[in-house]
Amino acid sequence: MTASVSMTAPAEVYRARRAKLAASLSRPLVLFAGEPRARQYATNTYPFRAASNYLYFGGPPVPGAALLIEPGSDGDDGCLLIRRRIDFEEIVWIGDVPSDSALAEASGMAQRNFLTPDRLDERVKGRRAAYLAPPCPPTMEWVRRLELEPASPDDIQPIIDQRLIKDDHELSAMRFAAEVAV
């Protein structure tokens, strides 16, 4: 049995967001999901919440994952989901995980665009790729190993511009929230 994937928008919304961002990028951009917080004691269960920019562009809520968005891509081809494979022994400890087909359907990315972390090296090494990541040690170690550069203000501005203007899906969700709140 595999876990379901909970996303806030339909796959085509994420695909369109990635394509719009890709049209304004001048170099590859890697958006990291981050890692779950360490549990300090049993009643402190902080559920995993991926980084918001990663989620906004259709990254499924999978710990340790990342999105690579290539300049000029169409939101599917030229965009990659990087996540590690979970083996049976890990499933015993962490529970069911979403299948690749469930991740593809939820994110709007073809399974052929899924890579394991070791394959990301060949895609970004020596290309001056930029990154946005939450400051968690495993993610920052990954950034150092890949020799990624922090996103500059010019790299971040297209994300800010896109997120400031709400798309139809966001407006619909905001209207619904206002209706149920009143």
PDB file of C-alpha atoms in Angstrom:
ATOM      1  CA  MET A   1       0.000   0.000   0.000  1.00  0.00           C
ATOM      2  CA  THR A   2       1.271   3.485  -0.793  1.00  0.00           C
ATOM      3  CA  ALA A   3       0.522   6.781   0.860  1.00  0.00           C
ATOM      4  CA  SER A   4      -1.553   9.399  -0.907  1.00  0.00           C
ATOM      5  CA  VAL A   5      -0.169  12.795  -1.889  1.00  0.00           C
ATOM      6  CA  SER A   6      -1.917  15.852  -0.481  1.00  0.00           C
ATOM      7  CA  MET A   7      -1.490  18.907  -2.720  1.00  0.00           C
ATOM      8  CA  THR A   8      -3.394  22.204  -2.629  1.00  0.00           C
ATOM      9  CA  ALA A   9      -3.857  22.723  -6.381  1.00  0.00           C
ATOM     10  CA  PRO A  10      -4.438  20.638  -9.500  1.00  0.00           C
ATOM     11  CA  ALA A  11      -1.348  19.417 -11.371  1.00  0.00           C
ATOM     12  CA  GLU A  12      -1.884  21.787 -14.321  1.00  0.00           C
ATOM     13  CA  VAL A  13      -1.636  24.788 -11.960  1.00  0.00           C
ATOM     14  CA  TYR A  14       1.813  23.652 -10.802  1.00  0.00           C
ATOM     15  CA  ARG A  15       2.928  22.958 -14.359  1.00  0.00           C
ATOM     16  CA  ALA A  16       1.879  26.489 -15.416  1.00  0.00           C
ATOM     17  CA  ARG A  17       3.652  28.046 -12.413  1.00  0.00           C
ATOM     18  CA  ARG A  18       6.894  26.212 -13.206  1.00  0.00           C
ATOM     19  CA  ALA A  19       6.693  27.213 -16.888  1.00  0.00           C
ATOM     20  CA  LYS A  20       6.121  30.864 -15.978  1.00  0.00           C
ATOM     21  CA  LEU A  21       9.080  30.844 -13.579  1.00  0.00           C
ATOM     22  CA  ALA A  22      11.303  29.027 -16.092  1.00  0.00           C
ATOM     23  CA  ALA A  23      10.580  31.704 -18.703  1.00  0.00           C
ATOM     24  CA  SER A  24      12.160  34.328 -16.449  1.00  0.00           C
ATOM     25  CA  LEU A  25      15.186  32.359 -15.178  1.00  0.00           C
ATOM     26  CA  SER A  26      18.698  33.032 -16.432  1.00  0.00           C
ATOM     27  CA  ARG A  27      20.243  29.934 -14.807  1.00  0.00           C
ATOM     28  CA  PRO A  28      19.030  26.646 -13.279  1.00  0.00           C
ATOM     29  CA  LEU A  29      17.275  26.993  -9.926  1.00  0.00           C
ATOM     30  CA  VAL A  30      16.998  24.258  -7.287  1.00  0.00           C
ATOM     31  CA  LEU A  31      14.197  24.546  -4.722  1.00  0.00           C
ATOM     32  CA  PHE A  32      14.650  22.271  -1.706  1.00  0.00           C
ATOM     33  CA  ALA A  33      11.846  20.799   0.434  1.00  0.00           C
ATOM     34  CA  GLY A  34      13.919  20.504   3.601  1.00  0.00           C
ATOM     35  CA  GLU A  35      13.850  17.775   6.216  1.00  0.00           C
ATOM     36  CA  PRO A  36      11.524  17.002   9.140  1.00  0.00           C
ATOM     37  CA  ARG A  37      12.400  18.407  12.527  1.00  0.00           C
ATOM     38  CA  ALA A  38      13.983  16.059  15.015  1.00  0.00           C
ATOM     39  CA  ARG A  39      11.552  14.791  17.618  1.00  0.00           C
ATOM     40  CA  GLN A  40      12.607  15.811  21.092  1.00  0.00           C
ATOM     41  CA  TYR A  41      10.063  13.675  22.911  1.00  0.00           C
ATOM     42  CA  ALA A  42       7.024  11.572  22.015  1.00  0.00           C
ATOM     43  CA  THR A  43       4.342  14.262  22.451  1.00  0.00           C
ATOM     44  CA  ASN A  44       6.245  16.776  20.318  1.00  0.00           C
ATOM     45  CA  THR A  45       5.286  15.463  16.879  1.00  0.00           C
ATOM     46  CA  TYR A  46       5.843  18.430  14.521  1.00  0.00           C
ATOM     47  CA  PRO A  47       4.528  17.139  11.187  1.00  0.00           C
ATOM     48  CA  PHE A  48       6.780  17.646   8.179  1.00  0.00           C
ATOM     49  CA  ARG A  49       6.068  20.824   6.205  1.00  0.00           C
ATOM     50  CA  ALA A  50       8.125  21.392   3.082  1.00  0.00           C
ATOM     51  CA  ALA A  51       9.499  24.841   2.193  1.00  0.00           C
ATOM     52  CA  SER A  52       6.777  27.094   0.775  1.00  0.00           C
ATOM     53  CA  ASN A  53       8.476  27.970  -2.537  1.00  0.00           C
ATOM     54  CA  TYR A  54       9.071  24.278  -3.185  1.00  0.00           C
ATOM     55  CA  LEU A  55       5.381  23.542  -2.519  1.00  0.00           C
ATOM     56  CA  TYR A  56       4.158  26.535  -4.564  1.00  0.00           C
ATOM     57  CA  PHE A  57       5.863  25.221  -7.697  1.00  0.00           C
ATOM     58  CA  GLY A  58       4.434  21.725  -7.272  1.00  0.00           C
ATOM     59  CA  GLY A  59       6.973  19.926  -5.171  1.00  0.00           C
ATOM     60  CA  PRO A  60       5.140  17.118  -3.376  1.00  0.00           C
ATOM     61  CA  PRO A  61       5.510  17.116   0.425  1.00  0.00           C
ATOM     62  CA  VAL A  62       8.336  14.582   0.525  1.00  0.00           C
ATOM     63  CA  PRO A  63      11.168  15.106   3.032  1.00  0.00           C
ATOM     64  CA  GLY A  64      14.590  15.591   1.475  1.00  0.00           C
ATOM     65  CA  ALA A  65      13.255  16.253  -2.031  1.00  0.00           C
ATOM     66  CA  ALA A  66      14.106  19.076  -4.433  1.00  0.00           C
ATOM     67  CA  LEU A  67      12.868  20.621  -7.683  1.00  0.00           C
ATOM     68  CA  LEU A  68      15.269  21.612 -10.447  1.00  0.00           C
ATOM     69  CA  ILE A  69      13.764  24.186 -12.808  1.00  0.00           C
ATOM     70  CA  GLU A  70      15.690  24.832 -16.013  1.00  0.00           C
ATOM     71  CA  PRO A  71      15.468  28.203 -17.798  1.00  0.00           C
ATOM     72  CA  GLY A  72      12.956  28.141 -20.643  1.00  0.00           C
ATOM     73  CA  SER A  73      11.360  24.809 -19.733  1.00  0.00           C
ATOM     74  CA  ASP A  74       7.666  24.108 -20.281  1.00  0.00           C
ATOM     75  CA  GLY A  75       6.870  23.249 -16.655  1.00  0.00           C
ATOM     76  CA  ASP A  76       7.304  19.517 -17.251  1.00  0.00           C
ATOM     77  CA  ASP A  77      10.261  18.734 -19.507  1.00  0.00           C
ATOM     78  CA  GLY A  78      13.225  20.672 -18.156  1.00  0.00           C
ATOM     79  CA  CYS A  79      11.900  20.391 -14.609  1.00  0.00           C
ATOM     80  CA  LEU A  80      13.062  17.550 -12.390  1.00  0.00           C
ATOM     81  CA  LEU A  81      11.881  16.135  -9.081  1.00  0.00           C
ATOM     82  CA  ILE A  82      14.795  14.816  -7.068  1.00  0.00           C
ATOM     83  CA  ARG A  83      13.941  12.455  -4.232  1.00  0.00           C
ATOM     84  CA  ARG A  84      15.601   9.483  -2.666  1.00  0.00           C
ATOM     85  CA  ARG A  85      14.212   6.003  -3.041  1.00  0.00           C
ATOM     86  CA  ILE A  86      12.819   4.461   0.113  1.00  0.00           C
ATOM     87  CA  ASP A  87      13.613   0.783   0.601  1.00  0.00           C
ATOM     88  CA  PHE A  88      11.517  -1.765   2.444  1.00  0.00           C
ATOM     89  CA  GLU A  89      13.496  -1.494   5.698  1.00  0.00           C
ATOM     90  CA  GLU A  90      12.809   2.249   5.861  1.00  0.00           C
ATOM     91  CA  ILE A  91       9.094   1.769   5.155  1.00  0.00           C
ATOM     92  CA  VAL A  92       8.921  -0.395   8.277  1.00  0.00           C
ATOM     93  CA  TRP A  93      10.086   2.632  10.302  1.00  0.00           C
ATOM     94  CA  ILE A  94       8.519   5.593   8.499  1.00  0.00           C
ATOM     95  CA  GLY A  95       5.355   4.039   7.064  1.00  0.00           C
ATOM     96  CA  ASP A  96       3.950   4.047   3.564  1.00  0.00           C
ATOM     97  CA  VAL A  97       5.331   6.513   1.036  1.00  0.00           C
ATOM     98  CA  PRO A  98       3.704   7.829  -2.141  1.00  0.00           C
ATOM     99  CA  SER A  99       4.389   5.904  -5.338  1.00  0.00           C
ATOM    100  CA  ASP A 100       6.080   7.567  -8.300  1.00  0.00           C
ATOM    101  CA  SER A 101       2.788   7.507 -10.207  1.00  0.00           C
ATOM    102  CA  ALA A 102       1.015   9.296  -7.329  1.00  0.00           C
ATOM    103  CA  LEU A 103       3.810  11.895  -7.154  1.00  0.00           C
ATOM    104  CA  ALA A 104       3.660  12.417 -10.929  1.00  0.00           C
ATOM    105  CA  GLU A 105      -0.102  12.838 -10.940  1.00  0.00           C
ATOM    106  CA  ALA A 106      -0.076  15.287  -8.016  1.00  0.00           C
ATOM    107  CA  SER A 107       2.860  17.428  -9.188  1.00  0.00           C
ATOM    108  CA  GLY A 108       2.131  17.513 -12.906  1.00  0.00           C
ATOM    109  CA  MET A 109       5.546  16.095 -13.767  1.00  0.00           C
ATOM    110  CA  ALA A 110       6.201  12.973 -15.809  1.00  0.00           C
ATOM    111  CA  GLN A 111       7.907  10.109 -13.981  1.00  0.00           C
ATOM    112  CA  ARG A 112      10.743  10.268 -16.524  1.00  0.00           C
ATOM    113  CA  ASN A 113      11.666  13.580 -14.835  1.00  0.00           C
ATOM    114  CA  PHE A 114      12.253  11.983 -11.420  1.00  0.00           C
ATOM    115  CA  LEU A 115      15.873  11.528 -10.360  1.00  0.00           C
ATOM    116  CA  THR A 116      17.667  10.233  -7.320  1.00  0.00           C
ATOM    117  CA  PRO A 117      19.967  12.715  -5.527  1.00  0.00           C
ATOM    118  CA  ASP A 118      23.156  11.185  -6.951  1.00  0.00           C
ATOM    119  CA  ARG A 119      21.938  12.034 -10.479  1.00  0.00           C
ATOM    120  CA  LEU A 120      21.438  15.731  -9.663  1.00  0.00           C
ATOM    121  CA  ASP A 121      25.223  16.208  -9.591  1.00  0.00           C
ATOM    122  CA  GLU A 122      25.537  15.648 -13.348  1.00  0.00           C
ATOM    123  CA  ARG A 123      22.733  18.142 -14.019  1.00  0.00           C
ATOM    124  CA  VAL A 124      24.082  21.093 -12.020  1.00  0.00           C
ATOM    125  CA  LYS A 125      27.851  20.734 -11.523  1.00  0.00           C
ATOM    126  CA  GLY A 126      29.714  23.589 -13.188  1.00  0.00           C
ATOM    127  CA  ARG A 127      26.543  25.382 -14.314  1.00  0.00           C
ATOM    128  CA  ARG A 128      26.335  28.112 -11.638  1.00  0.00           C
ATOM    129  CA  ALA A 129      22.962  26.753 -10.505  1.00  0.00           C
ATOM    130  CA  ALA A 130      21.223  28.756  -7.787  1.00  0.00           C
ATOM    131  CA  TYR A 131      19.280  27.394  -4.823  1.00  0.00           C
ATOM    132  CA  LEU A 132      16.626  28.304  -2.272  1.00  0.00           C
ATOM    133  CA  ALA A 133      16.588  26.043   0.777  1.00  0.00           C
ATOM    134  CA  PRO A 134      15.450  25.961   4.382  1.00  0.00           C
ATOM    135  CA  PRO A 135      18.473  26.091   6.706  1.00  0.00           C
ATOM    136  CA  CYS A 136      18.528  22.459   7.818  1.00  0.00           C
ATOM    137  CA  PRO A 137      21.865  20.629   8.083  1.00  0.00           C
ATOM    138  CA  PRO A 138      21.180  17.727   5.656  1.00  0.00           C
ATOM    139  CA  THR A 139      19.952  20.113   2.958  1.00  0.00           C
ATOM    140  CA  MET A 140      22.855  22.524   3.431  1.00  0.00           C
ATOM    141  CA  GLU A 141      25.303  19.604   3.168  1.00  0.00           C
ATOM    142  CA  TRP A 142      23.658  18.673  -0.143  1.00  0.00           C
ATOM    143  CA  VAL A 143      24.025  22.298  -1.322  1.00  0.00           C
ATOM    144  CA  ARG A 144      27.746  22.314  -0.410  1.00  0.00           C
ATOM    145  CA  ARG A 145      28.385  18.993  -2.142  1.00  0.00           C
ATOM    146  CA  LEU A 146      26.686  20.209  -5.351  1.00  0.00           C
ATOM    147  CA  GLU A 147      28.541  23.548  -5.201  1.00  0.00           C
ATOM    148  CA  LEU A 148      25.299  25.497  -5.671  1.00  0.00           C
ATOM    149  CA  GLU A 149      25.250  29.269  -5.318  1.00  0.00           C
ATOM    150  CA  PRO A 150      22.738  31.075  -3.103  1.00  0.00           C
ATOM    151  CA  ALA A 151      19.946  32.599  -5.167  1.00  0.00           C
ATOM    152  CA  SER A 152      20.680  36.261  -5.864  1.00  0.00           C
ATOM    153  CA  PRO A 153      18.047  39.018  -5.682  1.00  0.00           C
ATOM    154  CA  ASP A 154      17.765  38.728  -9.487  1.00  0.00           C
ATOM    155  CA  ASP A 155      17.085  34.981  -9.146  1.00  0.00           C
ATOM    156  CA  ILE A 156      14.469  35.515  -6.438  1.00  0.00           C
ATOM    157  CA  GLN A 157      12.614  38.461  -7.994  1.00  0.00           C
ATOM    158  CA  PRO A 158      10.663  36.344 -10.541  1.00  0.00           C
ATOM    159  CA  ILE A 159       9.407  34.162  -7.673  1.00  0.00           C
ATOM    160  CA  ILE A 160       8.336  37.222  -5.697  1.00  0.00           C
ATOM    161  CA  ASP A 161       6.634  38.750  -8.731  1.00  0.00           C
ATOM    162  CA  GLN A 162       4.779  35.534  -9.488  1.00  0.00           C
ATOM    163  CA  ARG A 163       3.648  34.929  -5.909  1.00  0.00           C
ATOM    164  CA  LEU A 164       2.433  38.511  -5.423  1.00  0.00           C
ATOM    165  CA  ILE A 165      -0.129  38.196  -8.224  1.00  0.00           C
ATOM    166  CA  LYS A 166      -2.618  35.473  -7.361  1.00  0.00           C
ATOM    167  CA  ASP A 167      -3.614  32.984 -10.055  1.00  0.00           C
ATOM    168  CA  ASP A 168      -7.216  31.848 -10.600  1.00  0.00           C
ATOM    169  CA  HIS A 169      -6.781  28.826  -8.343  1.00  0.00           C
ATOM    170  CA  GLU A 170      -5.488  30.950  -5.453  1.00  0.00           C
ATOM    171  CA  LEU A 171      -8.269  33.523  -5.887  1.00  0.00           C
ATOM    172  CA  SER A 172     -10.871  30.756  -5.830  1.00  0.00           C
ATOM    173  CA  ALA A 173      -9.371  29.280  -2.644  1.00  0.00           C
ATOM    174  CA  MET A 174      -9.294  32.726  -0.997  1.00  0.00           C
ATOM    175  CA  ARG A 175     -12.948  33.377  -1.921  1.00  0.00           C
ATOM    176  CA  PHE A 176     -13.953  29.997  -0.531  1.00  0.00           C
ATOM    177  CA  ALA A 177     -12.064  30.690   2.714  1.00  0.00           C
ATOM    178  CA  ALA A 178     -13.788  34.069   3.034  1.00  0.00           C
ATOM    179  CA  GLU A 179     -17.216  32.487   2.485  1.00  0.00           C
ATOM    180  CA  VAL A 180     -16.787  29.846   5.165  1.00  0.00           C
ATOM    181  CA  ALA A 181     -15.268  32.344   7.598  1.00  0.00           C
ATOM    182  CA  VAL A 182     -18.224  34.729   7.455  1.00  0.00           C
TER     183      VAL A 182
END
